[in-house]
Amino acid sequence: MESFGVRTESRNCLVDITAKVRSAVAGAGVRSGIAFIYVPHTTAAVTVNESYDPDVGKDIEDTLSELVPANAGYAHSEGNADAHVKATLVGACAQVPVEDGDLMLGRWQGVFFCEFDGPRTRRVLVKVLKSAE
Amino acid sequence: MESFGVRTESRNCLVDITAKVRSAVAGAGVRSGIAFIYVPHTTAAVTVNESYDPDVGKDIEDTLSELVPANAGYAHSEGNADAHVKATLVGACAQVPVEDGDLMLGRWQGVFFCEFDGPRTRRVLVKVLKSAE
Amino acid sequence: MESFGVRTESRNCLVDITAKVRSAVAGAGVRSGIAFIYVPHTTAAVTVNESYDPDVGKDIEDTLSELVPANAGYAHSEGNADAHVKATLVGACAQVPVEDGDLMLGRWQGVFFCEFDGPRTRRVLVKVLKSAE
């Protein structure tokens, strides 16, 4: 199991972690399989989306905040219920195929850490399972 | 493949299944790998989120019902189209790393069965794939 | 790694790819494990939902378009920001258990390619990881 830290700079933000995930996958030493990128937090998530234009991440962040407003009479009293809901909509684990020891991302794809209750220092776990082939 | 039943008590509810998933993972006998928690239904889902405060599950349930109302002129005639849409937003499979034969959940994380068309008796499948390491 | 093409016929549509995924899984030759269905695109996704009534796919498509409207003052200038947001809500990878060399889908479940910026010719990757058992 590989892992790395992510420092987030605002309450909501998407951080491109593709390079860190690539290093973790290289460290795992698996030629062919699936990489699992796991977030052990409940107010953050991970997604695969376009990494070329940073505006895409901004639009994802803003649309999620419109769908799940910060203060909407939630039951959870810690003031971050919206972050928990967003975490479930996006998900705590992303999967990317691995070939020749590297992520087999599509041309425009990158991996993003999704912060919904920052700024914080977060942790990301990366595990690579090997194909039988 | 391990499996267990879940009895849900209302149309929409999140049920904490962490203990049952833990038992299933112990039964699989894998020391290190990834656990897949799979829901073979189309009006239910599974998510990883905070299990400490039950209000978090309630907020997730309520926010999903606001985003996807029960009666909104859907084409599907069985009266549970909203449940199908929610199932796709949350997802039919959750993944959690396994180390030392146990789920490697973050401090606040638990696994939740998400019922969107209950009350019903449901089934959850758990499969653990082993790391090469 | 198996793969196949999908031709989508409109901007938004869900295409039932269950038969193609089944063929890919048969080609992989794994008796027991997990099938990963991966979309290497950033304006499309993959989901598991009801395949019996095509209206379910239509309701998912329409509800997503209501939640994430096509033109809502997004920052991304290519006119498909909504498609990127939907891709993150649904996800780029679906997982289905495999037993006896076939997908172990629930009675009503099928696998759907979700197009959010079509019509286009798309690619789907299928990888099957084997259980230790």
mmCIF file of C-alpha atoms in Angstrom:
data_model
loop_
_atom_site.group_PDB
_atom_site.id
_atom_site.type_symbol
_atom_site.label_atom_id
_atom_site.label_comp_id
_atom_site.label_asym_id
_atom_site.label_seq_id
_atom_site.Cartn_x
_atom_site.Cartn_y
_atom_site.Cartn_z
ATOM 1 C CA MET A 1 0.000 0.000 0.000
ATOM 2 C CA GLU A 2 1.392 3.374 -1.053
ATOM 3 C CA SER A 3 0.168 6.699 0.328
ATOM 4 C CA PHE A 4 0.788 10.424 0.098
ATOM 5 C CA GLY A 5 -0.462 13.664 1.630
ATOM 6 C CA VAL A 6 -2.463 16.423 -0.031
ATOM 7 C CA ARG A 7 -2.619 19.986 1.285
ATOM 8 C CA THR A 8 -5.869 21.702 0.279
ATOM 9 C CA GLU A 9 -6.099 25.490 0.301
ATOM 10 C CA SER A 10 -9.824 26.266 0.498
ATOM 11 C CA ARG A 11 -13.114 24.788 1.740
ATOM 12 C CA ASN A 12 -13.980 23.387 -1.696
ATOM 13 C CA CYS A 13 -11.376 22.569 -4.326
ATOM 14 C CA LEU A 14 -10.281 19.899 -6.762
ATOM 15 C CA VAL A 15 -6.545 19.149 -6.637
ATOM 16 C CA ASP A 16 -4.862 17.345 -9.550
ATOM 17 C CA ILE A 17 -3.020 14.385 -7.945
ATOM 18 C CA THR A 18 -2.211 12.525 -11.178
ATOM 19 C CA ALA A 19 1.573 12.850 -10.791
ATOM 20 C CA LYS A 20 1.483 11.611 -7.176
ATOM 21 C CA VAL A 21 -0.740 8.674 -8.124
ATOM 22 C CA ARG A 22 1.658 7.840 -10.999
ATOM 23 C CA SER A 23 4.611 7.754 -8.575
ATOM 24 C CA ALA A 24 2.669 5.541 -6.167
ATOM 25 C CA VAL A 25 1.789 3.147 -8.994
ATOM 26 C CA ALA A 26 5.423 3.023 -10.113
ATOM 27 C CA GLY A 27 6.379 2.250 -6.498
ATOM 28 C CA ALA A 28 3.920 -0.646 -6.375
ATOM 29 C CA GLY A 29 5.838 -2.420 -9.138
ATOM 30 C CA VAL A 30 2.812 -4.018 -10.820
ATOM 31 C CA ARG A 31 2.974 -4.226 -14.636
ATOM 32 C CA SER A 32 -0.703 -4.894 -15.366
ATOM 33 C CA GLY A 33 -3.729 -4.523 -13.113
ATOM 34 C CA ILE A 34 -6.002 -1.934 -11.536
ATOM 35 C CA ALA A 35 -4.946 0.998 -9.350
ATOM 36 C CA PHE A 36 -7.301 1.911 -6.496
ATOM 37 C CA ILE A 37 -7.060 5.484 -5.263
ATOM 38 C CA TYR A 38 -8.746 5.604 -1.855
ATOM 39 C CA VAL A 39 -9.631 8.571 0.362
ATOM 40 C CA PRO A 40 -9.914 7.596 4.078
ATOM 41 C CA HIS A 41 -11.980 10.732 4.829
ATOM 42 C CA THR A 42 -15.741 11.411 4.922
ATOM 43 C CA THR A 43 -15.798 15.017 3.703
ATOM 44 C CA ALA A 44 -13.596 14.525 0.649
ATOM 45 C CA ALA A 45 -13.638 12.298 -2.433
ATOM 46 C CA VAL A 46 -11.697 11.312 -5.561
ATOM 47 C CA THR A 47 -12.653 11.496 -9.244
ATOM 48 C CA VAL A 48 -11.240 11.003 -12.723
ATOM 49 C CA ASN A 49 -11.957 13.890 -15.096
ATOM 50 C CA GLU A 50 -10.318 16.358 -17.492
ATOM 51 C CA SER A 51 -6.965 17.633 -16.258
ATOM 52 C CA TYR A 52 -6.078 19.826 -19.251
ATOM 53 C CA ASP A 53 -8.328 22.821 -18.467
ATOM 54 C CA PRO A 54 -8.432 23.720 -14.730
ATOM 55 C CA ASP A 55 -11.850 25.320 -15.349
ATOM 56 C CA VAL A 56 -13.362 21.823 -15.500
ATOM 57 C CA GLY A 57 -12.478 21.185 -11.864
ATOM 58 C CA LYS A 58 -13.867 24.618 -10.938
ATOM 59 C CA ASP A 59 -17.174 23.844 -12.703
ATOM 60 C CA ILE A 60 -17.457 20.482 -10.907
ATOM 61 C CA GLU A 61 -16.795 22.180 -7.551
ATOM 62 C CA ASP A 62 -19.284 25.010 -8.216
ATOM 63 C CA THR A 63 -22.048 22.757 -9.559
ATOM 64 C CA LEU A 64 -21.760 20.450 -6.551
ATOM 65 C CA SER A 65 -22.064 23.489 -4.262
ATOM 66 C CA GLU A 66 -25.216 24.612 -6.072
ATOM 67 C CA LEU A 67 -26.758 21.135 -5.844
ATOM 68 C CA VAL A 68 -25.759 20.672 -2.200
ATOM 69 C CA PRO A 69 -25.742 24.122 -0.520
ATOM 70 C CA ALA A 70 -23.526 24.756 2.506
ATOM 71 C CA ASN A 71 -26.359 25.723 4.863
ATOM 72 C CA ALA A 72 -29.659 24.047 4.164
ATOM 73 C CA GLY A 73 -31.006 23.045 7.553
ATOM 74 C CA TYR A 74 -29.069 19.777 7.835
ATOM 75 C CA ALA A 75 -29.446 17.520 10.895
ATOM 76 C CA HIS A 76 -25.682 16.950 11.367
ATOM 77 C CA SER A 77 -24.557 19.697 13.714
ATOM 78 C CA GLU A 78 -20.902 20.088 12.754
ATOM 79 C CA GLY A 79 -21.599 22.495 9.875
ATOM 80 C CA ASN A 80 -20.185 20.195 7.204
ATOM 81 C CA ALA A 81 -23.197 18.040 6.288
ATOM 82 C CA ASP A 82 -22.942 19.332 2.704
ATOM 83 C CA ALA A 83 -19.388 17.966 2.511
ATOM 84 C CA HIS A 84 -20.572 14.493 3.588
ATOM 85 C CA VAL A 85 -23.315 14.487 0.938
ATOM 86 C CA LYS A 86 -20.871 15.565 -1.790
ATOM 87 C CA ALA A 87 -18.454 12.813 -0.677
ATOM 88 C CA THR A 88 -21.150 10.197 -1.321
ATOM 89 C CA LEU A 89 -22.101 11.687 -4.706
ATOM 90 C CA VAL A 90 -18.484 11.577 -5.948
ATOM 91 C CA GLY A 91 -17.176 8.545 -4.056
ATOM 92 C CA ALA A 92 -14.228 7.567 -1.836
ATOM 93 C CA CYS A 93 -12.424 5.316 -4.345
ATOM 94 C CA ALA A 94 -11.395 5.743 -7.985
ATOM 95 C CA GLN A 95 -10.078 2.933 -10.195
ATOM 96 C CA VAL A 96 -7.748 3.245 -13.160
ATOM 97 C CA PRO A 97 -6.326 0.414 -15.290
ATOM 98 C CA VAL A 98 -2.554 -0.098 -15.142
ATOM 99 C CA GLU A 99 -0.495 -1.339 -18.114
ATOM 100 C CA ASP A 100 3.298 -1.421 -18.425
ATOM 101 C CA GLY A 101 3.490 -0.240 -14.838
ATOM 102 C CA ASP A 102 1.697 3.062 -15.519
ATOM 103 C CA LEU A 103 -1.843 4.455 -15.279
ATOM 104 C CA MET A 104 -3.735 3.844 -18.512
ATOM 105 C CA LEU A 105 -5.656 7.130 -18.448
ATOM 106 C CA GLY A 106 -7.555 8.420 -21.463
ATOM 107 C CA ARG A 107 -5.986 11.327 -23.353
ATOM 108 C CA TRP A 108 -7.685 14.075 -21.309
ATOM 109 C CA GLN A 109 -8.058 12.218 -18.002
ATOM 110 C CA GLY A 110 -6.384 13.017 -14.704
ATOM 111 C CA VAL A 111 -7.067 12.028 -11.096
ATOM 112 C CA PHE A 112 -8.441 14.688 -8.718
ATOM 113 C CA PHE A 113 -8.631 14.852 -4.955
ATOM 114 C CA CYS A 114 -11.957 16.576 -4.134
ATOM 115 C CA GLU A 115 -11.892 18.672 -0.966
ATOM 116 C CA PHE A 116 -15.282 19.643 0.455
ATOM 117 C CA ASP A 117 -14.327 20.739 3.981
ATOM 118 C CA GLY A 118 -10.902 22.303 3.750
ATOM 119 C CA PRO A 119 -8.416 23.751 4.062
ATOM 120 C CA ARG A 120 -6.802 20.634 5.538
ATOM 121 C CA THR A 121 -3.973 18.185 5.199
ATOM 122 C CA ARG A 122 -5.401 14.960 3.789
ATOM 123 C CA ARG A 123 -4.171 11.448 3.028
ATOM 124 C CA VAL A 124 -4.614 9.348 -0.132
ATOM 125 C CA LEU A 125 -3.993 5.579 -0.262
ATOM 126 C CA VAL A 126 -3.018 3.815 -3.490
ATOM 127 C CA LYS A 127 -3.150 0.072 -3.926
ATOM 128 C CA VAL A 128 -2.514 -1.796 -7.177
ATOM 129 C CA LEU A 129 -3.987 -5.250 -7.772
ATOM 130 C CA LYS A 130 -2.286 -7.427 -10.358
ATOM 131 C CA SER A 131 -3.941 -9.134 -13.348
ATOM 132 C CA ALA A 132 -3.540 -12.857 -13.720
ATOM 133 C CA GLU A 133 -2.447 -12.364 -17.365
ATOM 134 C CA MET B 1 -17.920 -14.792 -2.409
ATOM 135 C CA GLU B 2 -19.525 -13.886 0.915
ATOM 136 C CA SER B 3 -23.025 -12.443 1.222
ATOM 137 C CA PHE B 4 -25.549 -11.299 3.814
ATOM 138 C CA GLY B 5 -29.095 -9.959 4.010
ATOM 139 C CA VAL B 6 -30.234 -6.474 5.005
ATOM 140 C CA ARG B 7 -33.755 -5.682 6.197
ATOM 141 C CA THR B 8 -34.688 -2.066 5.480
ATOM 142 C CA GLU B 9 -37.526 -0.426 7.411
ATOM 143 C CA SER B 10 -38.616 2.523 5.254
ATOM 144 C CA ARG B 11 -38.711 3.672 1.635
ATOM 145 C CA ASN B 12 -35.476 5.654 1.993
ATOM 146 C CA CYS B 13 -32.839 4.878 4.590
ATOM 147 C CA LEU B 14 -29.135 4.347 5.061
ATOM 148 C CA VAL B 15 -28.254 1.243 7.081
ATOM 149 C CA ASP B 16 -24.804 0.904 8.656
ATOM 150 C CA ILE B 17 -23.489 -2.501 7.460
ATOM 151 C CA THR B 18 -19.883 -2.056 8.599
ATOM 152 C CA ALA B 19 -19.980 -4.932 11.127
ATOM 153 C CA LYS B 20 -21.484 -7.333 8.564
ATOM 154 C CA VAL B 21 -18.926 -6.337 5.939
ATOM 155 C CA ARG B 22 -16.137 -6.840 8.511
ATOM 156 C CA SER B 23 -17.380 -10.383 9.242
ATOM 157 C CA ALA B 24 -17.575 -11.156 5.530
ATOM 158 C CA VAL B 25 -14.022 -9.879 5.027
ATOM 159 C CA ALA B 26 -12.777 -11.992 7.946
ATOM 160 C CA GLY B 27 -14.534 -14.984 6.347
ATOM 161 C CA ALA B 28 -12.751 -14.386 3.047
ATOM 162 C CA GLY B 29 -9.388 -14.969 4.717
ATOM 163 C CA VAL B 30 -7.411 -12.452 2.660
ATOM 164 C CA ARG B 31 -4.669 -10.559 4.557
ATOM 165 C CA SER B 32 -4.085 -7.714 2.112
ATOM 166 C CA GLY B 33 -6.184 -6.583 -0.829
ATOM 167 C CA ILE B 34 -9.403 -4.752 -1.714
ATOM 168 C CA ALA B 35 -12.919 -5.575 -0.484
ATOM 169 C CA PHE B 36 -15.748 -5.053 -2.978
ATOM 170 C CA ILE B 37 -19.188 -4.508 -1.466
ATOM 171 C CA TYR B 38 -21.730 -5.100 -4.234
ATOM 172 C CA VAL B 39 -25.488 -4.497 -4.307
ATOM 173 C CA PRO B 40 -27.275 -6.715 -6.891
ATOM 174 C CA HIS B 41 -30.315 -4.378 -6.921
ATOM 175 C CA THR B 42 -31.275 -1.400 -9.110
ATOM 176 C CA THR B 43 -33.126 0.739 -6.545
ATOM 177 C CA ALA B 44 -30.487 0.596 -3.801
ATOM 178 C CA ALA B 45 -26.788 1.444 -3.528
ATOM 179 C CA VAL B 46 -23.757 1.351 -1.214
ATOM 180 C CA THR B 47 -21.537 4.154 0.074
ATOM 181 C CA VAL B 48 -18.694 4.848 2.495
ATOM 182 C CA ASN B 49 -19.322 7.814 4.801
ATOM 183 C CA GLU B 50 -19.345 8.887 8.458
ATOM 184 C CA SER B 51 -20.758 6.250 10.784
ATOM 185 C CA TYR B 52 -20.268 8.101 14.078
ATOM 186 C CA ASP B 53 -23.248 10.487 13.855
ATOM 187 C CA PRO B 54 -26.418 8.871 12.388
ATOM 188 C CA ASP B 55 -27.560 12.342 11.302
ATOM 189 C CA VAL B 56 -25.048 12.180 8.448
ATOM 190 C CA GLY B 57 -26.927 9.267 6.857
ATOM 191 C CA LYS B 58 -30.197 11.132 7.350
ATOM 192 C CA ASP B 59 -28.803 14.233 5.618
ATOM 193 C CA ILE B 60 -27.567 12.143 2.676
ATOM 194 C CA GLU B 61 -30.970 10.475 2.373
ATOM 195 C CA ASP B 62 -32.888 13.780 2.606
ATOM 196 C CA THR B 63 -30.627 15.673 0.198
ATOM 197 C CA LEU B 64 -30.908 12.894 -2.400
ATOM 198 C CA SER B 65 -34.707 13.060 -2.076
ATOM 199 C CA GLU B 66 -34.664 16.816 -2.644
ATOM 200 C CA LEU B 67 -32.419 16.466 -5.703
ATOM 201 C CA VAL B 68 -34.417 13.552 -7.127
ATOM 202 C CA PRO B 69 -38.072 13.963 -6.037
ATOM 203 C CA ALA B 70 -40.306 10.916 -5.748
ATOM 204 C CA ASN B 71 -42.902 12.081 -8.279
ATOM 205 C CA ALA B 72 -41.563 14.252 -11.046
ATOM 206 C CA GLY B 73 -43.232 12.951 -14.188
ATOM 207 C CA TYR B 74 -40.823 10.124 -14.848
ATOM 208 C CA ALA B 75 -41.247 7.818 -17.876
ATOM 209 C CA HIS B 76 -40.732 4.569 -15.919
ATOM 210 C CA SER B 77 -44.226 3.524 -14.819
ATOM 211 C CA GLU B 78 -43.453 1.529 -11.676
ATOM 212 C CA GLY B 79 -43.376 4.562 -9.376
ATOM 213 C CA ASN B 80 -39.754 4.067 -8.364
ATOM 214 C CA ALA B 81 -37.864 5.940 -11.099
ATOM 215 C CA ASP B 82 -36.398 8.233 -8.425
ATOM 216 C CA ALA B 83 -34.882 5.187 -6.708
ATOM 217 C CA HIS B 84 -33.165 4.116 -9.950
ATOM 218 C CA VAL B 85 -31.692 7.589 -10.464
ATOM 219 C CA LYS B 86 -30.388 7.703 -6.880
ATOM 220 C CA ALA B 87 -28.858 4.245 -7.340
ATOM 221 C CA THR B 88 -26.787 5.556 -10.261
ATOM 222 C CA LEU B 89 -25.725 8.709 -8.376
ATOM 223 C CA VAL B 90 -24.424 6.689 -5.406
ATOM 224 C CA GLY B 91 -23.324 3.477 -7.166
ATOM 225 C CA ALA B 92 -23.765 -0.292 -6.826
ATOM 226 C CA CYS B 93 -20.245 -1.126 -5.619
ATOM 227 C CA ALA B 94 -18.011 0.289 -2.865
ATOM 228 C CA GLN B 95 -14.329 -0.567 -2.430
ATOM 229 C CA VAL B 96 -12.313 -0.520 0.775
ATOM 230 C CA PRO B 97 -8.652 -1.518 1.231
ATOM 231 C CA VAL B 98 -7.966 -4.584 3.396
ATOM 232 C CA GLU B 99 -4.850 -4.944 5.587
ATOM 233 C CA ASP B 100 -4.174 -7.602 8.239
ATOM 234 C CA GLY B 101 -7.435 -9.258 7.222
ATOM 235 C CA ASP B 102 -9.602 -6.269 8.176
ATOM 236 C CA LEU B 103 -11.165 -3.244 6.463
ATOM 237 C CA MET B 104 -8.763 -0.315 6.458
ATOM 238 C CA LEU B 105 -11.411 2.364 6.956
ATOM 239 C CA GLY B 106 -10.560 5.922 7.911
ATOM 240 C CA ARG B 107 -11.268 6.936 11.510
ATOM 241 C CA TRP B 108 -14.843 8.156 10.870
ATOM 242 C CA GLN B 109 -15.718 5.879 7.940
ATOM 243 C CA GLY B 110 -18.337 3.151 7.860
ATOM 244 C CA VAL B 111 -20.095 1.280 5.030
ATOM 245 C CA PHE B 112 -23.786 2.026 4.392
ATOM 246 C CA PHE B 113 -26.448 0.158 2.486
ATOM 247 C CA CYS B 114 -28.611 2.828 0.799
ATOM 248 C CA GLU B 115 -32.275 1.856 0.413
ATOM 249 C CA PHE B 116 -34.295 3.966 -2.023
ATOM 250 C CA ASP B 117 -37.364 1.759 -2.557
ATOM 251 C CA GLY B 118 -38.008 -0.056 0.731
ATOM 252 C CA PRO B 119 -39.005 -1.474 3.038
ATOM 253 C CA ARG B 120 -37.533 -4.702 1.631
ATOM 254 C CA THR B 121 -35.178 -7.558 2.351
ATOM 255 C CA ARG B 122 -32.017 -6.983 0.319
ATOM 256 C CA ARG B 123 -28.796 -8.848 -0.413
ATOM 257 C CA VAL B 124 -25.196 -7.615 -0.281
ATOM 258 C CA LEU B 125 -22.247 -9.468 -1.880
ATOM 259 C CA VAL B 126 -18.695 -9.114 -0.584
ATOM 260 C CA LYS B 127 -15.661 -10.242 -2.507
ATOM 261 C CA VAL B 128 -12.048 -9.658 -1.497
ATOM 262 C CA LEU B 129 -9.274 -9.607 -4.090
ATOM 263 C CA LYS B 130 -5.754 -10.288 -2.860
ATOM 264 C CA SER B 131 -2.680 -8.115 -3.408
ATOM 265 C CA ALA B 132 0.356 -9.648 -5.004
ATOM 266 C CA GLU B 133 2.502 -8.279 -2.165
ATOM 267 C CA MET C 1 -7.348 -6.042 -21.295
ATOM 268 C CA GLU C 2 -10.376 -6.331 -23.559
ATOM 269 C CA SER C 3 -12.037 -3.351 -25.272
ATOM 270 C CA PHE C 4 -14.866 -2.476 -27.603
ATOM 271 C CA GLY C 5 -16.365 0.568 -29.345
ATOM 272 C CA VAL C 6 -19.724 2.219 -28.680
ATOM 273 C CA ARG C 7 -21.476 4.467 -31.191
ATOM 274 C CA THR C 8 -23.749 6.982 -29.462
ATOM 275 C CA GLU C 9 -26.565 8.643 -31.412
ATOM 276 C CA SER C 10 -27.417 11.787 -29.435
ATOM 277 C CA ARG C 11 -25.853 14.316 -27.034
ATOM 278 C CA ASN C 12 -27.203 12.508 -23.967
ATOM 279 C CA CYS C 13 -28.064 8.826 -23.948
ATOM 280 C CA LEU C 14 -27.598 5.627 -21.997
ATOM 281 C CA VAL C 15 -26.578 2.651 -24.136
ATOM 282 C CA ASP C 16 -27.011 -0.896 -22.816
ATOM 283 C CA ILE C 17 -23.585 -2.538 -23.215
ATOM 284 C CA THR C 18 -24.275 -5.654 -21.122
ATOM 285 C CA ALA C 19 -23.855 -8.102 -24.033
ATOM 286 C CA LYS C 20 -20.537 -6.520 -25.096
ATOM 287 C CA VAL C 21 -19.234 -6.570 -21.509
ATOM 288 C CA ARG C 22 -20.275 -10.250 -21.211
ATOM 289 C CA SER C 23 -18.299 -11.114 -24.362
ATOM 290 C CA ALA C 24 -15.272 -9.242 -23.062
ATOM 291 C CA VAL C 25 -15.475 -11.076 -19.732
ATOM 292 C CA ALA C 26 -15.752 -14.427 -21.522
ATOM 293 C CA GLY C 27 -12.665 -13.435 -23.544
ATOM 294 C CA ALA C 28 -10.711 -12.711 -20.376
ATOM 295 C CA GLY C 29 -11.033 -16.342 -19.290
ATOM 296 C CA VAL C 30 -11.312 -15.660 -15.542
ATOM 297 C CA ARG C 31 -13.693 -17.971 -13.643
ATOM 298 C CA SER C 32 -14.074 -15.936 -10.450
ATOM 299 C CA GLY C 33 -13.181 -12.304 -9.750
ATOM 300 C CA ILE C 34 -14.268 -8.750 -10.448
ATOM 301 C CA ALA C 35 -14.861 -7.169 -13.869
ATOM 302 C CA PHE C 36 -13.873 -3.509 -14.222
ATOM 303 C CA ILE C 37 -15.649 -1.577 -16.968
ATOM 304 C CA TYR C 38 -13.649 1.583 -17.606
ATOM 305 C CA VAL C 39 -14.444 4.617 -19.758
ATOM 306 C CA PRO C 40 -11.272 6.491 -20.876
ATOM 307 C CA HIS C 41 -13.296 9.660 -21.611
ATOM 308 C CA THR C 42 -14.134 12.744 -19.522
ATOM 309 C CA THR C 43 -17.617 13.530 -20.856
ATOM 310 C CA ALA C 44 -19.063 10.024 -20.531
ATOM 311 C CA ALA C 45 -19.476 7.475 -17.747
ATOM 312 C CA VAL C 46 -20.626 3.941 -16.931
ATOM 313 C CA THR C 47 -23.322 2.698 -14.551
ATOM 314 C CA VAL C 48 -25.146 -0.461 -13.471
ATOM 315 C CA ASN C 49 -28.943 -0.112 -13.410
ATOM 316 C CA GLU C 50 -32.176 -1.682 -14.669
ATOM 317 C CA SER C 51 -31.940 -2.969 -18.227
ATOM 318 C CA TYR C 52 -35.460 -4.408 -18.532
ATOM 319 C CA ASP C 53 -37.369 -1.147 -19.086
ATOM 320 C CA PRO C 54 -35.544 1.355 -21.367
ATOM 321 C CA ASP C 55 -37.511 4.159 -19.657
ATOM 322 C CA VAL C 56 -35.202 3.817 -16.644
ATOM 323 C CA GLY C 57 -32.202 4.923 -18.719
ATOM 324 C CA LYS C 58 -34.264 7.813 -20.119
ATOM 325 C CA ASP C 59 -35.230 8.953 -16.598
ATOM 326 C CA ILE C 60 -31.596 8.834 -15.452
ATOM 327 C CA GLU C 61 -30.524 10.875 -18.509
ATOM 328 C CA ASP C 62 -33.319 13.447 -18.069
ATOM 329 C CA THR C 63 -32.860 13.848 -14.324
ATOM 330 C CA LEU C 64 -29.110 14.391 -14.734
ATOM 331 C CA SER C 65 -29.847 17.076 -17.350
ATOM 332 C CA GLU C 66 -32.220 18.842 -14.960
ATOM 333 C CA LEU C 67 -29.678 18.732 -12.133
ATOM 334 C CA VAL C 68 -26.792 19.832 -14.364
ATOM 335 C CA PRO C 69 -28.221 22.090 -17.102
ATOM 336 C CA ALA C 70 -26.433 22.379 -20.447
ATOM 337 C CA ASN C 71 -25.857 26.138 -20.260
ATOM 338 C CA ALA C 72 -25.454 27.524 -16.798
ATOM 339 C CA GLY C 73 -22.591 29.984 -17.067
ATOM 340 C CA TYR C 74 -19.800 27.436 -16.671
ATOM 341 C CA ALA C 75 -16.137 28.508 -16.707
ATOM 342 C CA HIS C 76 -14.984 25.789 -19.145
ATOM 343 C CA SER C 77 -15.313 27.331 -22.605
ATOM 344 C CA GLU C 78 -15.868 24.258 -24.766
ATOM 345 C CA GLY C 79 -19.643 24.138 -24.189
ATOM 346 C CA ASN C 80 -19.575 20.719 -22.533
ATOM 347 C CA ALA C 81 -18.922 21.566 -18.869
ATOM 348 C CA ASP C 82 -22.251 19.918 -17.961
ATOM 349 C CA ALA C 83 -20.986 16.666 -19.486
ATOM 350 C CA HIS C 84 -17.835 16.775 -17.320
ATOM 351 C CA VAL C 85 -19.886 17.327 -14.155
ATOM 352 C CA LYS C 86 -22.229 14.439 -15.017
ATOM 353 C CA ALA C 87 -19.210 12.210 -15.678
ATOM 354 C CA THR C 88 -17.988 12.811 -12.122
ATOM 355 C CA LEU C 89 -21.455 12.234 -10.600
ATOM 356 C CA VAL C 90 -21.812 8.848 -12.347
ATOM 357 C CA GLY C 91 -18.157 7.740 -12.493
ATOM 358 C CA ALA C 92 -15.656 6.395 -15.025
ATOM 359 C CA CYS C 93 -15.479 2.809 -13.753
ATOM 360 C CA ALA C 94 -18.119 0.207 -12.848
ATOM 361 C CA GLN C 95 -17.385 -3.088 -11.077
ATOM 362 C CA VAL C 96 -19.357 -6.322 -11.328
ATOM 363 C CA PRO C 97 -18.545 -9.653 -9.647
ATOM 364 C CA VAL C 98 -17.650 -12.556 -11.962
ATOM 365 C CA GLU C 99 -18.518 -16.193 -11.170
ATOM 366 C CA ASP C 100 -18.268 -19.194 -13.504
ATOM 367 C CA GLY C 101 -16.713 -16.888 -16.087
ATOM 368 C CA ASP C 102 -19.790 -14.648 -16.364
ATOM 369 C CA LEU C 103 -21.034 -11.354 -14.878
ATOM 370 C CA MET C 104 -22.942 -11.986 -11.675
ATOM 371 C CA LEU C 105 -25.527 -9.255 -12.208
ATOM 372 C CA GLY C 106 -28.698 -9.003 -10.152
ATOM 373 C CA ARG C 107 -31.928 -10.079 -11.865
ATOM 374 C CA TRP C 108 -32.776 -6.610 -13.265
ATOM 375 C CA GLN C 109 -29.232 -5.245 -13.639
ATOM 376 C CA GLY C 110 -27.440 -4.333 -16.849
ATOM 377 C CA VAL C 111 -24.361 -2.230 -17.651
ATOM 378 C CA PHE C 112 -24.880 1.137 -19.376
ATOM 379 C CA PHE C 113 -22.515 3.414 -21.225
ATOM 380 C CA CYS C 114 -23.578 6.986 -20.357
ATOM 381 C CA GLU C 115 -23.005 9.516 -23.141
ATOM 382 C CA PHE C 116 -23.144 13.168 -22.112
ATOM 383 C CA ASP C 117 -21.491 14.855 -25.124
ATOM 384 C CA GLY C 118 -22.439 12.806 -28.169
ATOM 385 C CA PRO C 119 -23.037 11.713 -30.764
ATOM 386 C CA ARG C 120 -19.574 10.144 -30.866
ATOM 387 C CA THR C 121 -17.685 6.898 -31.252
ATOM 388 C CA ARG C 122 -16.400 5.912 -27.809
ATOM 389 C CA ARG C 123 -14.195 3.208 -26.311
ATOM 390 C CA VAL C 124 -14.807 0.963 -23.286
ATOM 391 C CA LEU C 125 -12.053 -1.053 -21.575
ATOM 392 C CA VAL C 126 -12.805 -4.245 -19.638
ATOM 393 C CA LYS C 127 -10.349 -5.867 -17.258
ATOM 394 C CA VAL C 128 -11.082 -8.863 -15.043
ATOM 395 C CA LEU C 129 -9.091 -9.463 -11.864
ATOM 396 C CA LYS C 130 -9.042 -12.993 -10.496
ATOM 397 C CA SER C 131 -9.949 -14.101 -6.960
ATOM 398 C CA ALA C 132 -7.391 -16.053 -5.011
ATOM 399 C CA GLU C 133 -10.042 -18.699 -4.185
#
